[in-house]
Amino acid sequence: MARDTKGEQGAVRLGVNIDHVATLRQARGTPYPDIVEAAWLCEKGGATGITIHLREDRRHIQDRDVYRLRKSVTTRLNLEMACHPDIVRIALDVRPDEVCLVPERRRELTTEGGLDVIGGKKRLASVAAALSAAGIVVSFFIDPDLRQVETCAAIGVPYVELHTGRFCDAAGVGARRELGRLIAAARHAHALGLKVNAGHGIHLGTVGAIMRIPYLDTLNIGHSIVCRAVFVGLKEATREMLVAMRKAGARS
Ligand code: PXP
């Protein structure tokens, strides 16, 4: 559900990214921890969606995980992926509820920066059209840049996901400036008819400020929830994040 300008954030949804449950498994090549059980616990904790990133190098999520989760997830399955032909083929076969197209560099630690939708317009538009024709809701992961937002609207995707990493990594004046950019991008996206998700680097210390972004539909949060789960379990870590989101929503 989209929010209004007043920042009525009570119903912002939480997609939990469980890539790093698979990172733990891949570190030893064991059959555990089970990705399906992880998704189930997040859903029990109140997640309204499960997000996974099938990377070209398969460093965490594997093809089999995507197929298994497609069968088991009872909320919404959101597949993050780059525009590689092999991954597009898998997405068209699996048909997750949502796909978020992201840039991908092999050597990066995590997704570093948003898509260049302006530079890659033709290719992105054609992949988005193929996915949409298969009934998949498409989102582009972008930096909070007004021209990128405008190009997403011109292509006609229904969603953008704003990259919150710079804000979450920044401190002081830099953080205020980054939050301002996120707020401006969300307003612009809404004015152009786009729905707004946000994600990357969000943790319990930053989620309060992130909730000041207007028109938020969904926050996609992974690493910090999986880290917290080491101490309290996935269900409780998910619930804690939702409580923090609701508290912040009530204040704004
Ligand atoms: N959204 C997108 C598009 C991402 O690429 C990621 C990282 O995979 C996330 C959200 C979640 O980021 P984090 O794990 O830092 O919470």
PDB file of C-alpha atoms and ligand atoms in Angstrom:
ATOM      1  CA  MET A   1       0.000   0.000   0.000  1.00  0.00           C
ATOM      2  CA  ALA A   2       1.445   3.381  -0.962  1.00  0.00           C
ATOM      3  CA  ARG A   3       1.708   6.145   1.601  1.00  0.00           C
ATOM      4  CA  ASP A   4       0.606   9.771   1.353  1.00  0.00           C
ATOM      5  CA  THR A   5       2.803  12.851   1.661  1.00  0.00           C
ATOM      6  CA  LYS A   6       2.182  13.119   5.385  1.00  0.00           C
ATOM      7  CA  GLY A   7       4.365  10.068   5.816  1.00  0.00           C
ATOM      8  CA  GLU A   8       1.602   7.818   7.145  1.00  0.00           C
ATOM      9  CA  GLN A   9       4.062   4.959   7.457  1.00  0.00           C
ATOM     10  CA  GLY A  10       2.094   2.502   9.584  1.00  0.00           C
ATOM     11  CA  ALA A  11       1.832  -0.076   6.840  1.00  0.00           C
ATOM     12  CA  VAL A  12       5.256   0.070   5.218  1.00  0.00           C
ATOM     13  CA  ARG A  13       6.030  -3.512   4.336  1.00  0.00           C
ATOM     14  CA  LEU A  14       9.172  -5.443   5.194  1.00  0.00           C
ATOM     15  CA  GLY A  15      10.878  -7.747   2.739  1.00  0.00           C
ATOM     16  CA  VAL A  16      13.601  -9.762   4.418  1.00  0.00           C
ATOM     17  CA  ASN A  17      16.632 -10.569   2.279  1.00  0.00           C
ATOM     18  CA  ILE A  18      17.926 -14.002   3.313  1.00  0.00           C
ATOM     19  CA  ASP A  19      21.029 -14.155   1.069  1.00  0.00           C
ATOM     20  CA  HIS A  20      23.333 -14.338   4.051  1.00  0.00           C
ATOM     21  CA  VAL A  21      21.650 -17.424   5.433  1.00  0.00           C
ATOM     22  CA  ALA A  22      22.888 -19.006   2.207  1.00  0.00           C
ATOM     23  CA  THR A  23      26.294 -17.351   2.731  1.00  0.00           C
ATOM     24  CA  LEU A  24      26.661 -19.330   5.975  1.00  0.00           C
ATOM     25  CA  ARG A  25      25.704 -22.554   4.237  1.00  0.00           C
ATOM     26  CA  GLN A  26      28.050 -21.954   1.285  1.00  0.00           C
ATOM     27  CA  ALA A  27      30.949 -21.168   3.639  1.00  0.00           C
ATOM     28  CA  ARG A  28      31.133 -24.878   4.525  1.00  0.00           C
ATOM     29  CA  GLY A  29      29.147 -26.517   1.744  1.00  0.00           C
ATOM     30  CA  THR A  30      26.765 -28.012   4.295  1.00  0.00           C
ATOM     31  CA  PRO A  31      23.058 -28.663   3.662  1.00  0.00           C
ATOM     32  CA  TYR A  32      22.230 -26.341   6.586  1.00  0.00           C
ATOM     33  CA  PRO A  33      21.030 -23.734   7.466  1.00  0.00           C
ATOM     34  CA  ASP A  34      17.959 -24.473   5.384  1.00  0.00           C
ATOM     35  CA  ILE A  35      16.876 -21.522   3.266  1.00  0.00           C
ATOM     36  CA  VAL A  36      13.227 -22.615   3.233  1.00  0.00           C
ATOM     37  CA  GLU A  37      13.108 -22.738   7.026  1.00  0.00           C
ATOM     38  CA  ALA A  38      14.760 -19.305   7.143  1.00  0.00           C
ATOM     39  CA  ALA A  39      12.092 -17.813   4.883  1.00  0.00           C
ATOM     40  CA  TRP A  40       9.353 -19.448   6.923  1.00  0.00           C
ATOM     41  CA  LEU A  41      10.721 -17.977  10.175  1.00  0.00           C
ATOM     42  CA  CYS A  42      10.910 -14.493   8.635  1.00  0.00           C
ATOM     43  CA  GLU A  43       7.308 -14.818   7.499  1.00  0.00           C
ATOM     44  CA  LYS A  44       6.324 -15.957  11.020  1.00  0.00           C
ATOM     45  CA  GLY A  45       8.067 -12.827  12.321  1.00  0.00           C
ATOM     46  CA  GLY A  46       5.870 -10.650  10.106  1.00  0.00           C
ATOM     47  CA  ALA A  47       7.846 -10.253   6.877  1.00  0.00           C
ATOM     48  CA  THR A  48       5.526  -9.483   3.979  1.00  0.00           C
ATOM     49  CA  GLY A  49       8.040 -10.710   1.471  1.00  0.00           C
ATOM     50  CA  ILE A  50      11.225 -12.724   1.030  1.00  0.00           C
ATOM     51  CA  THR A  51      14.029 -11.290  -1.068  1.00  0.00           C
ATOM     52  CA  ILE A  52      16.937 -13.201  -2.598  1.00  0.00           C
ATOM     53  CA  HIS A  53      19.701 -12.209  -4.994  1.00  0.00           C
ATOM     54  CA  LEU A  54      20.740 -14.860  -7.500  1.00  0.00           C
ATOM     55  CA  ARG A  55      24.194 -13.571  -8.395  1.00  0.00           C
ATOM     56  CA  GLU A  56      26.013 -14.602 -11.527  1.00  0.00           C
ATOM     57  CA  ASP A  57      28.859 -16.004  -9.370  1.00  0.00           C
ATOM     58  CA  ARG A  58      26.356 -17.911  -7.155  1.00  0.00           C
ATOM     59  CA  ARG A  59      28.258 -16.845  -4.045  1.00  0.00           C
ATOM     60  CA  HIS A  60      25.229 -17.358  -1.789  1.00  0.00           C
ATOM     61  CA  ILE A  61      21.820 -18.137  -3.295  1.00  0.00           C
ATOM     62  CA  GLN A  62      21.863 -21.135  -5.672  1.00  0.00           C
ATOM     63  CA  ASP A  63      19.448 -21.954  -8.504  1.00  0.00           C
ATOM     64  CA  ARG A  64      17.872 -24.721  -6.431  1.00  0.00           C
ATOM     65  CA  ASP A  65      17.110 -22.224  -3.629  1.00  0.00           C
ATOM     66  CA  VAL A  66      15.129 -20.069  -6.027  1.00  0.00           C
ATOM     67  CA  TYR A  67      12.994 -23.007  -7.167  1.00  0.00           C
ATOM     68  CA  ARG A  68      12.436 -24.283  -3.624  1.00  0.00           C
ATOM     69  CA  LEU A  69      11.491 -20.848  -2.322  1.00  0.00           C
ATOM     70  CA  ARG A  70       9.090 -20.308  -5.203  1.00  0.00           C
ATOM     71  CA  LYS A  71       7.182 -23.332  -3.896  1.00  0.00           C
ATOM     72  CA  SER A  72       7.385 -22.516  -0.179  1.00  0.00           C
ATOM     73  CA  VAL A  73       7.098 -18.742   0.225  1.00  0.00           C
ATOM     74  CA  THR A  74       3.544 -17.810   1.155  1.00  0.00           C
ATOM     75  CA  THR A  75       4.006 -14.036   1.051  1.00  0.00           C
ATOM     76  CA  ARG A  76       5.822 -12.548  -1.952  1.00  0.00           C
ATOM     77  CA  LEU A  77       9.071 -13.738  -3.482  1.00  0.00           C
ATOM     78  CA  ASN A  78      11.268 -10.903  -4.730  1.00  0.00           C
ATOM     79  CA  LEU A  79      14.236 -11.913  -6.898  1.00  0.00           C
ATOM     80  CA  GLU A  80      17.089  -9.435  -7.196  1.00  0.00           C
ATOM     81  CA  MET A  81      19.115 -10.018 -10.317  1.00  0.00           C
ATOM     82  CA  ALA A  82      21.326  -8.488 -12.954  1.00  0.00           C
ATOM     83  CA  CYS A  83      20.379  -8.407 -16.635  1.00  0.00           C
ATOM     84  CA  HIS A  84      22.457 -11.486 -17.534  1.00  0.00           C
ATOM     85  CA  PRO A  85      20.690 -13.670 -20.120  1.00  0.00           C
ATOM     86  CA  ASP A  86      21.104 -16.875 -18.047  1.00  0.00           C
ATOM     87  CA  ILE A  87      19.567 -15.280 -14.969  1.00  0.00           C
ATOM     88  CA  VAL A  88      16.756 -13.727 -17.001  1.00  0.00           C
ATOM     89  CA  ARG A  89      15.979 -17.213 -18.326  1.00  0.00           C
ATOM     90  CA  ILE A  90      15.759 -18.593 -14.777  1.00  0.00           C
ATOM     91  CA  ALA A  91      13.510 -15.713 -13.694  1.00  0.00           C
ATOM     92  CA  LEU A  92      11.166 -16.342 -16.600  1.00  0.00           C
ATOM     93  CA  ASP A  93      11.035 -20.019 -15.659  1.00  0.00           C
ATOM     94  CA  VAL A  94      10.562 -19.531 -11.905  1.00  0.00           C
ATOM     95  CA  ARG A  95       8.262 -16.501 -12.160  1.00  0.00           C
ATOM     96  CA  PRO A  96       8.823 -14.874  -8.771  1.00  0.00           C
ATOM     97  CA  ASP A  97       6.191 -12.340  -7.747  1.00  0.00           C
ATOM     98  CA  GLU A  98       8.678  -9.531  -8.175  1.00  0.00           C
ATOM     99  CA  VAL A  99      12.047  -8.931  -9.798  1.00  0.00           C
ATOM    100  CA  CYS A 100      14.345  -6.089  -8.812  1.00  0.00           C
ATOM    101  CA  LEU A 101      16.962  -5.455 -11.487  1.00  0.00           C
ATOM    102  CA  VAL A 102      20.301  -4.492  -9.981  1.00  0.00           C
ATOM    103  CA  PRO A 103      23.794  -3.811 -11.328  1.00  0.00           C
ATOM    104  CA  GLU A 104      26.348  -6.488 -10.533  1.00  0.00           C
ATOM    105  CA  ARG A 105      30.116  -6.506 -10.516  1.00  0.00           C
ATOM    106  CA  ARG A 106      31.879  -9.761  -9.782  1.00  0.00           C
ATOM    107  CA  ARG A 107      34.411  -8.396  -7.345  1.00  0.00           C
ATOM    108  CA  GLU A 108      32.080  -6.220  -5.315  1.00  0.00           C
ATOM    109  CA  LEU A 109      31.349  -7.056  -1.680  1.00  0.00           C
ATOM    110  CA  THR A 110      27.660  -6.295  -2.182  1.00  0.00           C
ATOM    111  CA  THR A 111      25.581  -4.255  -4.655  1.00  0.00           C
ATOM    112  CA  GLU A 112      27.567  -1.044  -4.803  1.00  0.00           C
ATOM    113  CA  GLY A 113      25.384   1.661  -6.330  1.00  0.00           C
ATOM    114  CA  GLY A 114      22.232   1.698  -8.378  1.00  0.00           C
ATOM    115  CA  LEU A 115      21.560   0.919 -12.032  1.00  0.00           C
ATOM    116  CA  ASP A 116      22.487   3.388 -14.723  1.00  0.00           C
ATOM    117  CA  VAL A 117      19.007   3.346 -16.218  1.00  0.00           C
ATOM    118  CA  ILE A 118      19.838   6.252 -18.521  1.00  0.00           C
ATOM    119  CA  GLY A 119      22.886   4.561 -20.048  1.00  0.00           C
ATOM    120  CA  GLY A 120      21.315   1.095 -20.186  1.00  0.00           C
ATOM    121  CA  LYS A 121      17.812   2.180 -21.136  1.00  0.00           C
ATOM    122  CA  LYS A 122      17.330  -0.014 -24.206  1.00  0.00           C
ATOM    123  CA  ARG A 123      18.510  -3.266 -22.631  1.00  0.00           C
ATOM    124  CA  LEU A 124      16.737  -2.622 -19.321  1.00  0.00           C
ATOM    125  CA  ALA A 125      13.484  -1.740 -21.079  1.00  0.00           C
ATOM    126  CA  SER A 126      13.582  -4.945 -23.099  1.00  0.00           C
ATOM    127  CA  VAL A 127      14.314  -7.171 -20.050  1.00  0.00           C
ATOM    128  CA  ALA A 128      11.626  -5.361 -18.038  1.00  0.00           C
ATOM    129  CA  ALA A 129       9.114  -5.897 -20.869  1.00  0.00           C
ATOM    130  CA  ALA A 130       9.889  -9.640 -21.017  1.00  0.00           C
ATOM    131  CA  LEU A 131       9.523 -10.017 -17.246  1.00  0.00           C
ATOM    132  CA  SER A 132       6.313  -7.959 -17.122  1.00  0.00           C
ATOM    133  CA  ALA A 133       4.833 -10.019 -19.962  1.00  0.00           C
ATOM    134  CA  ALA A 134       5.413 -13.085 -17.734  1.00  0.00           C
ATOM    135  CA  GLY A 135       3.325 -11.454 -14.995  1.00  0.00           C
ATOM    136  CA  ILE A 136       6.292 -10.414 -12.823  1.00  0.00           C
ATOM    137  CA  VAL A 137       6.225  -7.022 -11.080  1.00  0.00           C
ATOM    138  CA  VAL A 138       9.434  -5.219 -12.045  1.00  0.00           C
ATOM    139  CA  SER A 139      11.470  -2.785 -10.032  1.00  0.00           C
ATOM    140  CA  PHE A 140      14.736  -0.958 -10.842  1.00  0.00           C
ATOM    141  CA  PHE A 141      17.302  -0.441  -8.080  1.00  0.00           C
ATOM    142  CA  ILE A 142      18.591   3.121  -8.460  1.00  0.00           C
ATOM    143  CA  ASP A 143      20.493   5.784  -6.593  1.00  0.00           C
ATOM    144  CA  PRO A 144      18.286   8.678  -5.467  1.00  0.00           C
ATOM    145  CA  ASP A 145      18.908  10.643  -8.653  1.00  0.00           C
ATOM    146  CA  LEU A 146      16.013  12.543 -10.238  1.00  0.00           C
ATOM    147  CA  ARG A 147      17.095  11.841 -13.829  1.00  0.00           C
ATOM    148  CA  GLN A 148      17.317   8.117 -13.136  1.00  0.00           C
ATOM    149  CA  VAL A 149      13.829   8.285 -11.617  1.00  0.00           C
ATOM    150  CA  GLU A 150      12.525  10.043 -14.747  1.00  0.00           C
ATOM    151  CA  THR A 151      14.014   7.382 -17.015  1.00  0.00           C
ATOM    152  CA  CYS A 152      12.375   4.617 -14.947  1.00  0.00           C
ATOM    153  CA  ALA A 153       9.039   6.399 -15.403  1.00  0.00           C
ATOM    154  CA  ALA A 154       9.683   6.773 -19.140  1.00  0.00           C
ATOM    155  CA  ILE A 155      10.358   3.016 -19.431  1.00  0.00           C
ATOM    156  CA  GLY A 156       7.149   2.376 -17.517  1.00  0.00           C
ATOM    157  CA  VAL A 157       8.261   0.062 -14.693  1.00  0.00           C
ATOM    158  CA  PRO A 158       5.828   0.183 -11.767  1.00  0.00           C
ATOM    159  CA  TYR A 159       8.453   0.366  -8.977  1.00  0.00           C
ATOM    160  CA  VAL A 160      11.799   1.877  -8.155  1.00  0.00           C
ATOM    161  CA  GLU A 161      13.884   0.714  -5.210  1.00  0.00           C
ATOM    162  CA  LEU A 162      15.972   3.569  -3.844  1.00  0.00           C
ATOM    163  CA  HIS A 163      19.509   2.655  -2.777  1.00  0.00           C
ATOM    164  CA  THR A 164      19.830   3.675   0.872  1.00  0.00           C
ATOM    165  CA  GLY A 165      23.432   2.492   1.282  1.00  0.00           C
ATOM    166  CA  ARG A 166      25.075   5.895   1.044  1.00  0.00           C
ATOM    167  CA  PHE A 167      22.755   7.309   3.665  1.00  0.00           C
ATOM    168  CA  CYS A 168      23.287   4.347   5.995  1.00  0.00           C
ATOM    169  CA  ASP A 169      27.074   4.628   5.644  1.00  0.00           C
ATOM    170  CA  ALA A 170      27.203   8.404   6.029  1.00  0.00           C
ATOM    171  CA  ALA A 171      27.412  10.416   9.227  1.00  0.00           C
ATOM    172  CA  GLY A 172      26.485  13.982  10.244  1.00  0.00           C
ATOM    173  CA  VAL A 173      25.992  16.519   7.476  1.00  0.00           C
ATOM    174  CA  GLY A 174      26.633  13.900   4.806  1.00  0.00           C
ATOM    175  CA  ALA A 175      23.821  11.760   6.168  1.00  0.00           C
ATOM    176  CA  ARG A 176      21.403  14.710   6.192  1.00  0.00           C
ATOM    177  CA  ARG A 177      22.234  15.443   2.573  1.00  0.00           C
ATOM    178  CA  GLU A 178      21.754  11.799   1.577  1.00  0.00           C
ATOM    179  CA  LEU A 179      18.422  11.595   3.372  1.00  0.00           C
ATOM    180  CA  GLY A 180      17.352  14.768   1.551  1.00  0.00           C
ATOM    181  CA  ARG A 181      18.228  13.125  -1.771  1.00  0.00           C
ATOM    182  CA  LEU A 182      16.191  10.031  -0.866  1.00  0.00           C
ATOM    183  CA  ILE A 183      13.190  12.152   0.132  1.00  0.00           C
ATOM    184  CA  ALA A 184      13.372  14.218  -3.065  1.00  0.00           C
ATOM    185  CA  ALA A 185      13.707  11.100  -5.224  1.00  0.00           C
ATOM    186  CA  ALA A 186      10.721   9.443  -3.505  1.00  0.00           C
ATOM    187  CA  ARG A 187       8.574  12.550  -4.047  1.00  0.00           C
ATOM    188  CA  HIS A 188       9.596  12.754  -7.678  1.00  0.00           C
ATOM    189  CA  ALA A 189       8.943   9.052  -8.235  1.00  0.00           C
ATOM    190  CA  HIS A 190       5.495   9.330  -6.661  1.00  0.00           C
ATOM    191  CA  ALA A 191       4.651  12.397  -8.747  1.00  0.00           C
ATOM    192  CA  LEU A 192       5.559  10.416 -11.876  1.00  0.00           C
ATOM    193  CA  GLY A 193       3.325   7.510 -10.857  1.00  0.00           C
ATOM    194  CA  LEU A 194       6.039   5.159  -9.605  1.00  0.00           C
ATOM    195  CA  LYS A 195       5.808   3.127  -6.412  1.00  0.00           C
ATOM    196  CA  VAL A 196       8.738   3.423  -4.048  1.00  0.00           C
ATOM    197  CA  ASN A 197      10.716   0.723  -2.269  1.00  0.00           C
ATOM    198  CA  ALA A 198      14.022   1.274  -0.510  1.00  0.00           C
ATOM    199  CA  GLY A 199      16.860  -0.867   0.718  1.00  0.00           C
ATOM    200  CA  HIS A 200      20.518  -1.530   1.362  1.00  0.00           C
ATOM    201  CA  GLY A 201      22.502  -1.183   4.530  1.00  0.00           C
ATOM    202  CA  ILE A 202      19.477  -0.472   6.724  1.00  0.00           C
ATOM    203  CA  HIS A 203      19.811  -1.488  10.382  1.00  0.00           C
ATOM    204  CA  LEU A 204      18.040  -0.783  13.653  1.00  0.00           C
ATOM    205  CA  GLY A 205      20.071   2.424  14.077  1.00  0.00           C
ATOM    206  CA  THR A 206      19.086   3.895  10.687  1.00  0.00           C
ATOM    207  CA  VAL A 207      15.584   2.575  10.090  1.00  0.00           C
ATOM    208  CA  GLY A 208      13.976   5.420  12.067  1.00  0.00           C
ATOM    209  CA  ALA A 209      15.401   8.037   9.692  1.00  0.00           C
ATOM    210  CA  ILE A 210      14.698   5.876   6.642  1.00  0.00           C
ATOM    211  CA  MET A 211      11.020   5.844   7.629  1.00  0.00           C
ATOM    212  CA  ARG A 212      10.972   9.614   7.019  1.00  0.00           C
ATOM    213  CA  ILE A 213      11.133   8.911   3.292  1.00  0.00           C
ATOM    214  CA  PRO A 214       7.599   9.535   1.993  1.00  0.00           C
ATOM    215  CA  TYR A 215       5.494   7.142  -0.078  1.00  0.00           C
ATOM    216  CA  LEU A 216       7.386   4.046   1.007  1.00  0.00           C
ATOM    217  CA  ASP A 217       5.807   0.782  -0.004  1.00  0.00           C
ATOM    218  CA  THR A 218       8.440  -1.762   1.117  1.00  0.00           C
ATOM    219  CA  LEU A 219      11.828  -1.779   2.825  1.00  0.00           C
ATOM    220  CA  ASN A 220      14.105  -4.648   1.795  1.00  0.00           C
ATOM    221  CA  ILE A 221      16.501  -5.446   4.618  1.00  0.00           C
ATOM    222  CA  GLY A 222      18.917  -8.353   4.846  1.00  0.00           C
ATOM    223  CA  HIS A 223      22.363  -8.242   6.382  1.00  0.00           C
ATOM    224  CA  SER A 224      21.468  -6.531   9.659  1.00  0.00           C
ATOM    225  CA  ILE A 225      18.493  -8.841  10.290  1.00  0.00           C
ATOM    226  CA  VAL A 226      20.532 -11.983   9.643  1.00  0.00           C
ATOM    227  CA  CYS A 227      23.301 -10.624  11.916  1.00  0.00           C
ATOM    228  CA  ARG A 228      20.828  -9.898  14.689  1.00  0.00           C
ATOM    229  CA  ALA A 229      19.348 -13.378  14.220  1.00  0.00           C
ATOM    230  CA  VAL A 230      22.630 -14.890  15.430  1.00  0.00           C
ATOM    231  CA  PHE A 231      21.581 -13.687  18.891  1.00  0.00           C
ATOM    232  CA  VAL A 232      17.779 -13.725  18.877  1.00  0.00           C
ATOM    233  CA  GLY A 233      16.738 -15.927  15.946  1.00  0.00           C
ATOM    234  CA  LEU A 234      15.276 -14.925  12.591  1.00  0.00           C
ATOM    235  CA  LYS A 235      11.684 -14.673  13.689  1.00  0.00           C
ATOM    236  CA  GLU A 236      12.513 -12.308  16.535  1.00  0.00           C
ATOM    237  CA  ALA A 237      15.020 -10.284  14.468  1.00  0.00           C
ATOM    238  CA  THR A 238      12.324  -9.739  11.827  1.00  0.00           C
ATOM    239  CA  ARG A 239       9.799  -8.786  14.470  1.00  0.00           C
ATOM    240  CA  GLU A 240      12.220  -6.318  16.084  1.00  0.00           C
ATOM    241  CA  MET A 241      12.758  -4.562  12.758  1.00  0.00           C
ATOM    242  CA  LEU A 242       9.020  -4.328  12.184  1.00  0.00           C
ATOM    243  CA  VAL A 243       8.520  -2.875  15.664  1.00  0.00           C
ATOM    244  CA  ALA A 244      11.213  -0.260  14.937  1.00  0.00           C
ATOM    245  CA  MET A 245       9.506   0.591  11.635  1.00  0.00           C
ATOM    246  CA  ARG A 246       6.115   0.925  13.294  1.00  0.00           C
ATOM    247  CA  LYS A 247       7.520   3.114  16.086  1.00  0.00           C
ATOM    248  CA  ALA A 248       9.187   5.385  13.545  1.00  0.00           C
ATOM    249  CA  GLY A 249       6.012   5.466  11.479  1.00  0.00           C
ATOM    250  CA  ALA A 250       3.973   6.500  14.497  1.00  0.00           C
ATOM    251  CA  ARG A 251       6.375   9.399  15.224  1.00  0.00           C
ATOM    252  CA  SER A 252       6.358  10.852  11.694  1.00  0.00           C
TER     253      SER A 252
HETATM  254  N1  PXP B   1      17.897  -4.185  -1.885  1.00  0.00           N
HETATM  255  C1  PXP B   1      18.765  -4.500  -2.884  1.00  0.00           C
HETATM  256  C2  PXP B   1      18.396  -4.128  -4.280  1.00  0.00           C
HETATM  257  C3  PXP B   1      19.968  -5.193  -2.619  1.00  0.00           C
HETATM  258  O1  PXP B   1      20.820  -5.483  -3.629  1.00  0.00           O
HETATM  259  C4  PXP B   1      20.237  -5.580  -1.282  1.00  0.00           C
HETATM  260  C5  PXP B   1      21.460  -6.391  -1.005  1.00  0.00           C
HETATM  261  O2  PXP B   1      21.371  -7.626  -1.626  1.00  0.00           O
HETATM  262  C6  PXP B   1      19.306  -5.236  -0.291  1.00  0.00           C
HETATM  263  C7  PXP B   1      18.160  -4.522  -0.613  1.00  0.00           C
HETATM  264  C8  PXP B   1      19.522  -5.614   1.138  1.00  0.00           C
HETATM  265  O3  PXP B   1      20.661  -4.970   1.603  1.00  0.00           O
HETATM  266  P1  PXP B   1      21.239  -5.316   3.056  1.00  0.00           P
HETATM  267  O4  PXP B   1      21.616  -6.752   3.035  1.00  0.00           O
HETATM  268  O5  PXP B   1      22.394  -4.396   3.190  1.00  0.00           O
HETATM  269  O6  PXP B   1      20.140  -5.028   4.040  1.00  0.00           O
END
